[in-house]
Short mmCIF file of C-alpha atoms in Angstrom, two decimals:
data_model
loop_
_atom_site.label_atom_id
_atom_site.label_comp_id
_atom_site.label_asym_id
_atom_site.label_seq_id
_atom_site.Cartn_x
_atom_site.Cartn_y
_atom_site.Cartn_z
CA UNK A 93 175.15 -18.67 12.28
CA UNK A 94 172.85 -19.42 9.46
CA UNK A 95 172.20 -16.95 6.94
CA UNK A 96 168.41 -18.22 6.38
CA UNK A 97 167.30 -20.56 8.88
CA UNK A 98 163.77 -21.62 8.63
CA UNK A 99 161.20 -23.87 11.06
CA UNK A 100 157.91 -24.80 10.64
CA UNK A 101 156.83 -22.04 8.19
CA UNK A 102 152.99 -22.44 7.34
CA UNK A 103 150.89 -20.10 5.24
CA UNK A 104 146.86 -20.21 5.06
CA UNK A 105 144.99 -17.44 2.93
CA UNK A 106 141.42 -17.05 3.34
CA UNK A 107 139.09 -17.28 0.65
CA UNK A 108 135.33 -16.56 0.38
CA UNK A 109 133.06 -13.55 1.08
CA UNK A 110 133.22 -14.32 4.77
CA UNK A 111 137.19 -15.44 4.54
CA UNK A 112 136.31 -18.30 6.37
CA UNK A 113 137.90 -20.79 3.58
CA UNK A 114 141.20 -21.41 4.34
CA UNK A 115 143.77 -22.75 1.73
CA UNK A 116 147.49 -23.63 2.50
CA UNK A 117 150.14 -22.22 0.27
CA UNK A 118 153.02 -23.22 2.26
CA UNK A 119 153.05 -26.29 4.59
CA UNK A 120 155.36 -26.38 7.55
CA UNK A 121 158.37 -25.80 5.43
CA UNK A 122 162.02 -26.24 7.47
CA UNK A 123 165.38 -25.67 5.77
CA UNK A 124 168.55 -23.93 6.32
CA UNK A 125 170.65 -21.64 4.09
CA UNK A 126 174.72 -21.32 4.95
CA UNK A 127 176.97 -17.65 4.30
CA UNK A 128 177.61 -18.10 0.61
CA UNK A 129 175.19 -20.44 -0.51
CA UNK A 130 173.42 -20.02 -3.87
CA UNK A 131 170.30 -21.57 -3.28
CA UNK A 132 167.95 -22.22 -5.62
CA UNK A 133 163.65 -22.37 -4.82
CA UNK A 134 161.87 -24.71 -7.34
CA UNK A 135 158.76 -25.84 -8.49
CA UNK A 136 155.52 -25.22 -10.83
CA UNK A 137 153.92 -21.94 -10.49
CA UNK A 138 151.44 -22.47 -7.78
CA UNK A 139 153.90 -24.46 -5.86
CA UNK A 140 155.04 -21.68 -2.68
CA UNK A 141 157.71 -20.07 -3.98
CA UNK A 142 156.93 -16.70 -3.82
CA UNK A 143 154.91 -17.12 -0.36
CA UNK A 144 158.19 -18.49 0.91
CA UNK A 145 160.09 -14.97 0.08
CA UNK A 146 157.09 -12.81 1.15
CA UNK A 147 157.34 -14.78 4.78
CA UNK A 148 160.99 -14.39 4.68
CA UNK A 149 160.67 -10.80 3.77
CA UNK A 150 157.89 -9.77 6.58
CA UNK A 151 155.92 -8.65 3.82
CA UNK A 152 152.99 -11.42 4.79
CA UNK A 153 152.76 -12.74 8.76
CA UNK A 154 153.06 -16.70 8.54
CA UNK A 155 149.89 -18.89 9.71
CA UNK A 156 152.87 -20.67 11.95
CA UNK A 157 156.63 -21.79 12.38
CA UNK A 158 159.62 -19.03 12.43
CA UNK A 159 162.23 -17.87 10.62
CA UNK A 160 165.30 -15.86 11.34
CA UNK A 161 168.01 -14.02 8.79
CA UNK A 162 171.34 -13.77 10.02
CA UNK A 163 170.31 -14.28 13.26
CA UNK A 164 167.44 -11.38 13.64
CA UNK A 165 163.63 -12.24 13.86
CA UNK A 166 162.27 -11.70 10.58
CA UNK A 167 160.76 -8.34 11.70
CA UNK A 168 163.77 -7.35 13.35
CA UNK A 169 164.42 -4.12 11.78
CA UNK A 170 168.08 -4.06 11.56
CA UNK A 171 168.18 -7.03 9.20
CA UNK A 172 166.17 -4.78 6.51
CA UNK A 173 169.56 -2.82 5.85
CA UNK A 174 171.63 -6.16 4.98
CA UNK A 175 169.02 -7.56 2.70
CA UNK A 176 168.28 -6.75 -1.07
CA UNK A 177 164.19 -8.26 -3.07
CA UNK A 178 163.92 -8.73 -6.02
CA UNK A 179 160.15 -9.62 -6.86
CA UNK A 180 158.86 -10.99 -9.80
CA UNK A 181 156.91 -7.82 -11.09
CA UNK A 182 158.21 -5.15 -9.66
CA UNK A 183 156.71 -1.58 -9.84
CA UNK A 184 158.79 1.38 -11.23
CA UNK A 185 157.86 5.28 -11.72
CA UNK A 186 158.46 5.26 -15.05
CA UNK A 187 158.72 9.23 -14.52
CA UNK A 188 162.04 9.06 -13.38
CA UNK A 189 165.13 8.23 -15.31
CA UNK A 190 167.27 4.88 -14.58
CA UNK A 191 169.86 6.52 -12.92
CA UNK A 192 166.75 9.18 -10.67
CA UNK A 193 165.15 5.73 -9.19
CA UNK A 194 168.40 4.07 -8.24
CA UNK A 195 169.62 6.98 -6.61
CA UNK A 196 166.28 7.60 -5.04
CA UNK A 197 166.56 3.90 -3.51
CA UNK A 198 170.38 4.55 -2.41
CA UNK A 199 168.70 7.63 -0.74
CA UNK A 200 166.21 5.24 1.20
CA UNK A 201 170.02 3.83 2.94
CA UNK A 202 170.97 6.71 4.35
CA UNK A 203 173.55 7.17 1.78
CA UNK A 204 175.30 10.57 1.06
CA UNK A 205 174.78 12.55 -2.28
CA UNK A 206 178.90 11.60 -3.12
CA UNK A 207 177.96 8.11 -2.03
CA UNK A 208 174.79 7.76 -3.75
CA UNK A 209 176.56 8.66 -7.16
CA UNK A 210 179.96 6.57 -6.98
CA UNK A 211 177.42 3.38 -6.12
CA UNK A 212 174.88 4.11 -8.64
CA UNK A 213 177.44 4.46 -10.97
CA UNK A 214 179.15 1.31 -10.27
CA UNK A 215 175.53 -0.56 -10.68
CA UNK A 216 174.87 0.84 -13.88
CA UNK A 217 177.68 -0.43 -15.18
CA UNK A 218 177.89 -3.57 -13.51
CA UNK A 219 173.98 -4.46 -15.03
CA UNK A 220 174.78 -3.46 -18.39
CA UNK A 221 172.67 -0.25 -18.20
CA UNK A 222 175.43 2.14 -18.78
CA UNK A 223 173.78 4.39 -21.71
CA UNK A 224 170.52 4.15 -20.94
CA UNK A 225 170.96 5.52 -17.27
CA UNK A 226 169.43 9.19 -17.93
CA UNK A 227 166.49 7.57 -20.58
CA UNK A 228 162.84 7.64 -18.78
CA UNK A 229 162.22 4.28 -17.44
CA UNK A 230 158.57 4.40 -19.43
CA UNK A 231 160.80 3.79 -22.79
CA UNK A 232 162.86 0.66 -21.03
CA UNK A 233 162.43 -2.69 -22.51
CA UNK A 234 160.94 -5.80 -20.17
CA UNK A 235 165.05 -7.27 -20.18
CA UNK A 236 165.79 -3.15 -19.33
CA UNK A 237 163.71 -3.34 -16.19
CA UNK A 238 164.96 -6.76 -15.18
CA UNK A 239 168.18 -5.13 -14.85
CA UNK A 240 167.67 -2.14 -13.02
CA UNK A 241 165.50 -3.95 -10.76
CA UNK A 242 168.07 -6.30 -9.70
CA UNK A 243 170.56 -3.23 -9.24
CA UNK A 244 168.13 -1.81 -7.04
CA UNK A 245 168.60 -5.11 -4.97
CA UNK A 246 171.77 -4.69 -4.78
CA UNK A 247 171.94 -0.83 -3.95
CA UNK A 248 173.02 -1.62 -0.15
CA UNK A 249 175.08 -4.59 -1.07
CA UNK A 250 173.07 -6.65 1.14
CA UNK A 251 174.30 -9.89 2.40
CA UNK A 252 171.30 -11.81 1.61
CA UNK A 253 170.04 -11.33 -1.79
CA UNK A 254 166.18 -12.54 -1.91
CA UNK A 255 165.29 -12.86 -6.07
CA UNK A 256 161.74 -13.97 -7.03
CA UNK A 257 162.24 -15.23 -10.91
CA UNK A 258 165.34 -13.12 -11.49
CA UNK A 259 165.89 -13.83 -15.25
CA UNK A 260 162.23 -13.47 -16.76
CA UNK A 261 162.27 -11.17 -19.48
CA UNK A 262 165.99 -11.31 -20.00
CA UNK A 263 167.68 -12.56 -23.53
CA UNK A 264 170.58 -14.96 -23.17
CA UNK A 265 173.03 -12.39 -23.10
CA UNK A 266 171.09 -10.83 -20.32
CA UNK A 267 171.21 -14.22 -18.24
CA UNK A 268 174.67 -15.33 -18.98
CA UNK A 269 175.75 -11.24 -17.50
CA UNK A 270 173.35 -12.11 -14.59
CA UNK A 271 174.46 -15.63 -13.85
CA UNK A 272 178.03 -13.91 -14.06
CA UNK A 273 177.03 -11.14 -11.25
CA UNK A 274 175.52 -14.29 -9.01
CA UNK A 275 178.66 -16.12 -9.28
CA UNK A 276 180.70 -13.00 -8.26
CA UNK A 277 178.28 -12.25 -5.61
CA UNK A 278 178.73 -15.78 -3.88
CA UNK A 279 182.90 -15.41 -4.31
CA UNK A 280 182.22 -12.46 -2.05
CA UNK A 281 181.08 -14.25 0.86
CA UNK A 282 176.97 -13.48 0.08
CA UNK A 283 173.83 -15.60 -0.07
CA UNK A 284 171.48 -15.79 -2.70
CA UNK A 285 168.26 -17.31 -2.36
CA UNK A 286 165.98 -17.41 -5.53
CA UNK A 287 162.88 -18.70 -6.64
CA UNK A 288 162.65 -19.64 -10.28
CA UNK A 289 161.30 -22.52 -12.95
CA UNK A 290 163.81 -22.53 -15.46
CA UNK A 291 166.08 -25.49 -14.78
CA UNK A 292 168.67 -24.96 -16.89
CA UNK A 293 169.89 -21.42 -14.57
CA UNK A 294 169.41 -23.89 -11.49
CA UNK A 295 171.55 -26.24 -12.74
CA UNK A 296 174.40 -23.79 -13.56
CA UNK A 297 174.39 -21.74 -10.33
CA UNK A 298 173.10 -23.83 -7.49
CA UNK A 299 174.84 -24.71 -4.82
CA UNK A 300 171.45 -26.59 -3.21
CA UNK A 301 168.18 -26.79 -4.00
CA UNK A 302 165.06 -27.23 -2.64
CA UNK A 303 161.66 -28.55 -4.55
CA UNK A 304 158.45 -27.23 -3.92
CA UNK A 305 154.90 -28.29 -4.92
CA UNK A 306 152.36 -27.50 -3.36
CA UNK A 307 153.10 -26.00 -0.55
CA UNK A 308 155.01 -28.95 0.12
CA UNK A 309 159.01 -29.71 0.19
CA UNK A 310 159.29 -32.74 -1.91
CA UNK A 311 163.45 -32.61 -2.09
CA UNK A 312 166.44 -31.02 -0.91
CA UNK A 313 170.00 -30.98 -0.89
CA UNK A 314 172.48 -30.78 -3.83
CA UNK A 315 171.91 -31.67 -6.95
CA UNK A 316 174.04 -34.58 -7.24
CA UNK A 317 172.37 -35.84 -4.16
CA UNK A 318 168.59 -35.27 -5.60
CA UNK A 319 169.11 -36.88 -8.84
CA UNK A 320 171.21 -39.53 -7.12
CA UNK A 321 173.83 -39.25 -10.33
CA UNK A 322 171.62 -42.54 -11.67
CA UNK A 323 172.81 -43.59 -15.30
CA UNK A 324 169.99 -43.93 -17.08
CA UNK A 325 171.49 -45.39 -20.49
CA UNK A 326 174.77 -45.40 -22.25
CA UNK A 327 175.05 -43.81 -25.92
CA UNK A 328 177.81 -45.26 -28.04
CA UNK A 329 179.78 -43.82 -31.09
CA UNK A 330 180.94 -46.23 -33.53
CA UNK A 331 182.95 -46.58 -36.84
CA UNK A 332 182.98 -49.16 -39.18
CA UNK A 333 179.64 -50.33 -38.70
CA UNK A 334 178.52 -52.69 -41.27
CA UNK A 335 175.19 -53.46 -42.65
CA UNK A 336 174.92 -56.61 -40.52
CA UNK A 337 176.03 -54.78 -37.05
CA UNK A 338 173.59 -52.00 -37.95
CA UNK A 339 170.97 -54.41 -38.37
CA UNK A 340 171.53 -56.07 -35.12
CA UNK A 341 171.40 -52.79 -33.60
CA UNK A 342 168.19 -52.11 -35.03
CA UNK A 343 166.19 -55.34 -34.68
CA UNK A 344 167.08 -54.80 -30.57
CA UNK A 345 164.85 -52.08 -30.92
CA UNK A 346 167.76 -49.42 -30.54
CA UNK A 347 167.67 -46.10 -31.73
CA UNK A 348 170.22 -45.35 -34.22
CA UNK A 349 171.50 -42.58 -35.41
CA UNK A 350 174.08 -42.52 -38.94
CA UNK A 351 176.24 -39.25 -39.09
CA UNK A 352 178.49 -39.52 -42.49
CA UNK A 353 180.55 -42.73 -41.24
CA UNK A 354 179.80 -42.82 -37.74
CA UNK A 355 177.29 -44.69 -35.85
CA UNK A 356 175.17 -43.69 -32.46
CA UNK A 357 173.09 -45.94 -30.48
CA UNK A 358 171.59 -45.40 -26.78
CA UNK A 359 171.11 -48.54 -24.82
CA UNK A 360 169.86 -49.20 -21.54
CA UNK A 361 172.48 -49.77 -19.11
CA UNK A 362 172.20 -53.50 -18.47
CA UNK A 363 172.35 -54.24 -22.17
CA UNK A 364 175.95 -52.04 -22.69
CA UNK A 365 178.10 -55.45 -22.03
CA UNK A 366 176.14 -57.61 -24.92
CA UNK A 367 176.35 -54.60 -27.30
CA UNK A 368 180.20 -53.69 -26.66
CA UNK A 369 180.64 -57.78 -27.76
CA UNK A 370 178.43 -57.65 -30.39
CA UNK A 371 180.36 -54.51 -31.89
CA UNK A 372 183.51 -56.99 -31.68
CA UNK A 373 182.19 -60.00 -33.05
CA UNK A 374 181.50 -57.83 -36.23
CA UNK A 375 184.74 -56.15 -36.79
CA UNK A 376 183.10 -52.63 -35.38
CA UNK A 377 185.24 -49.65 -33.79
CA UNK A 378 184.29 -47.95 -30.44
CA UNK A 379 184.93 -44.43 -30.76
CA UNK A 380 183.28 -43.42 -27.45
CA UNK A 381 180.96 -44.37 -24.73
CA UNK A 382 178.81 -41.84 -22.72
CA UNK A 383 176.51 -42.33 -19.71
CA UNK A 384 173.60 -40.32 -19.69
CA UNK A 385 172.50 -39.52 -16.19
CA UNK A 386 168.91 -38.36 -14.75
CA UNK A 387 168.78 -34.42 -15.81
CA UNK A 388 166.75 -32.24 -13.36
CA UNK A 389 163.81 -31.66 -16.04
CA UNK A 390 163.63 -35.76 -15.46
CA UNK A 391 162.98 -35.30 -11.67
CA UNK A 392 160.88 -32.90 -12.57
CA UNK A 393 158.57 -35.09 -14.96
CA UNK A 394 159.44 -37.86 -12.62
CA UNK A 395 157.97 -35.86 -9.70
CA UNK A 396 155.43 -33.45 -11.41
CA UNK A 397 154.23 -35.34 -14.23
CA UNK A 398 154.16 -32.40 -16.88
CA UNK A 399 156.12 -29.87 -18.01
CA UNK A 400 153.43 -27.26 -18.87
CA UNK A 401 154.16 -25.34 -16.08
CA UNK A 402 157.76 -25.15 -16.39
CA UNK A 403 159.86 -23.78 -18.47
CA UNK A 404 162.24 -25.88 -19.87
CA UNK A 405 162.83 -25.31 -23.15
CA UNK A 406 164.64 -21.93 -22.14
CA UNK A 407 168.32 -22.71 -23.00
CA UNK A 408 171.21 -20.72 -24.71
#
């Protein structure tokens, strides 16, 4: 049994004052997600993501195709107590404390008052809240909400976690701790499926991906399969480099870079061969070659053609 298996999913909203305009946010989208997958959704804003989770979710009725989660219809009820959402702004009372709204959504279970407190207490904890549990949620920070709204998803330790830009808002600390509670979600047995356009999370958590823009599905599988582990060029350290090698290097149109007595050039991959014998010829040391393969943010510029709607530049 799949865990997410999806076929044919199409979404049209209607636009216009008589909503007789139809636009297509998600375009007959098929894919399947296995028991303990991380999978990760991709693509520009715009691109279907969050469509994609709304369908899965029953929140929104699809224009066509099905879906089914762990077997049930998407509006089968039962499956509601074995999932856990995430969405990308969630709402909060900020009235209530931290520890008030959790145990309010534990209540929502069916859980018992001794229940409700030994698993809110766990989640505190286990999202770095512990401390801030009785504070009004009105005085939380944007990484403070992050964090209680992903406990929340996991209140009923659901067996399908659905998270719609899980990390926005959270400092690195904040994203290494929830990469951390991914990763020991998966070793459990779970699935996670999340949308999200920072690449560098997707690359450290993923199990698959798929690539939306669109509305379209423009790649899936794993990673190593989508960026087809292509070298793209070859750096190479040397050491005693001397003024004639170094001006070799340079008038091949090479870029060079000196570091105190060591020497890095990138060359394409066909030219590696004359440059390891031309490092020979004049007396030069090879300290270490490196292949540099296709990165996802290349696919991405490859596919996309910009980066302003991405957010790359997001790293640790």
């Amino acid at each position: 049994m799949h865990a997410v298996e999806i076929l044919g999913l199409t979404k049209d909203y209607l636009h216009g004052f008589w909503r007789k305009r139809p636009s297509r946010a998600l375009d007959g989208l098929t894919l399947t997600i296995e028991p303990g997958e991380v999978f990760g959704l991709l693509g520009p804003n715009g691109a279907g993501k969050t469509t994609t989770l709304k369908l899965l979710l029953g929140l929104i009725y699809p224009t066509a195709g099905t879906a089914r989660i762990l077997g049930h219809p998407l509006h089968d009820v039962q499956v509601r107590h074995q999932i856990g959402f995430l969405p990308e702004a969630p709402y909060f009372y900020d009235y209530l404390t931290g520890w008030e709204f959790l145990d309010y959504c534990a209540s929502l279970f069916g859980f018992s008052r001794g229940e409700r407190r030994r698993r809110v207490g766990e989640l505190v904890e286990k999202v770095g809240l512990r401390g801030a549990e009785n504070i009004a949620l009105r005085k939380y920070s944007r990484g403070m909400l992050q964090r209680l709204g992903l406990a929340q998803a996991l209140v009923n330790d659901p067996e399908v976690l659905f998270l719609d830009e899980p990390v926005l808002g959270l400092d690195p600390v904040g994203r290494r701790e929830f990469r951390d509670l991914i990763l020991e979600f998966r070793d459990r047995g779970k699935t996670v499926l999340f949308s999200t356009h920072i690449l560098p999370d997707v690359e450290m958590l993923c199990d698959r991906v798929g690539i939306l823009n669109q509305g379209h599905l423009h790649g899936l599988g794993t990673l190593s399969t989508i960026l087809a582990l292509k070298v793209e060029a070859t750096e190479l350290m040397m050491g005693q480099v001397s003024p004639a090698l170094l001006e070799e290097l340079r008038a091949r149109g090479n870029s060079v870079r000196i570091t105190g007595d060591e020497v890095s050039v990138q060359v394409p991959e066909q030219d590696v061969d004359a440059i390891l014998n031309l490092v020979r010829q004049h007396g030069g040391r090879l300290l270490a070659l490196t292949p540099i393969r296709r990165s996802l943010e290349d696919y991405f510029f490859e596919q996309f053609g910009t980066e302003r709607q991405l957010d790359l530049a997001e790293r640790e």
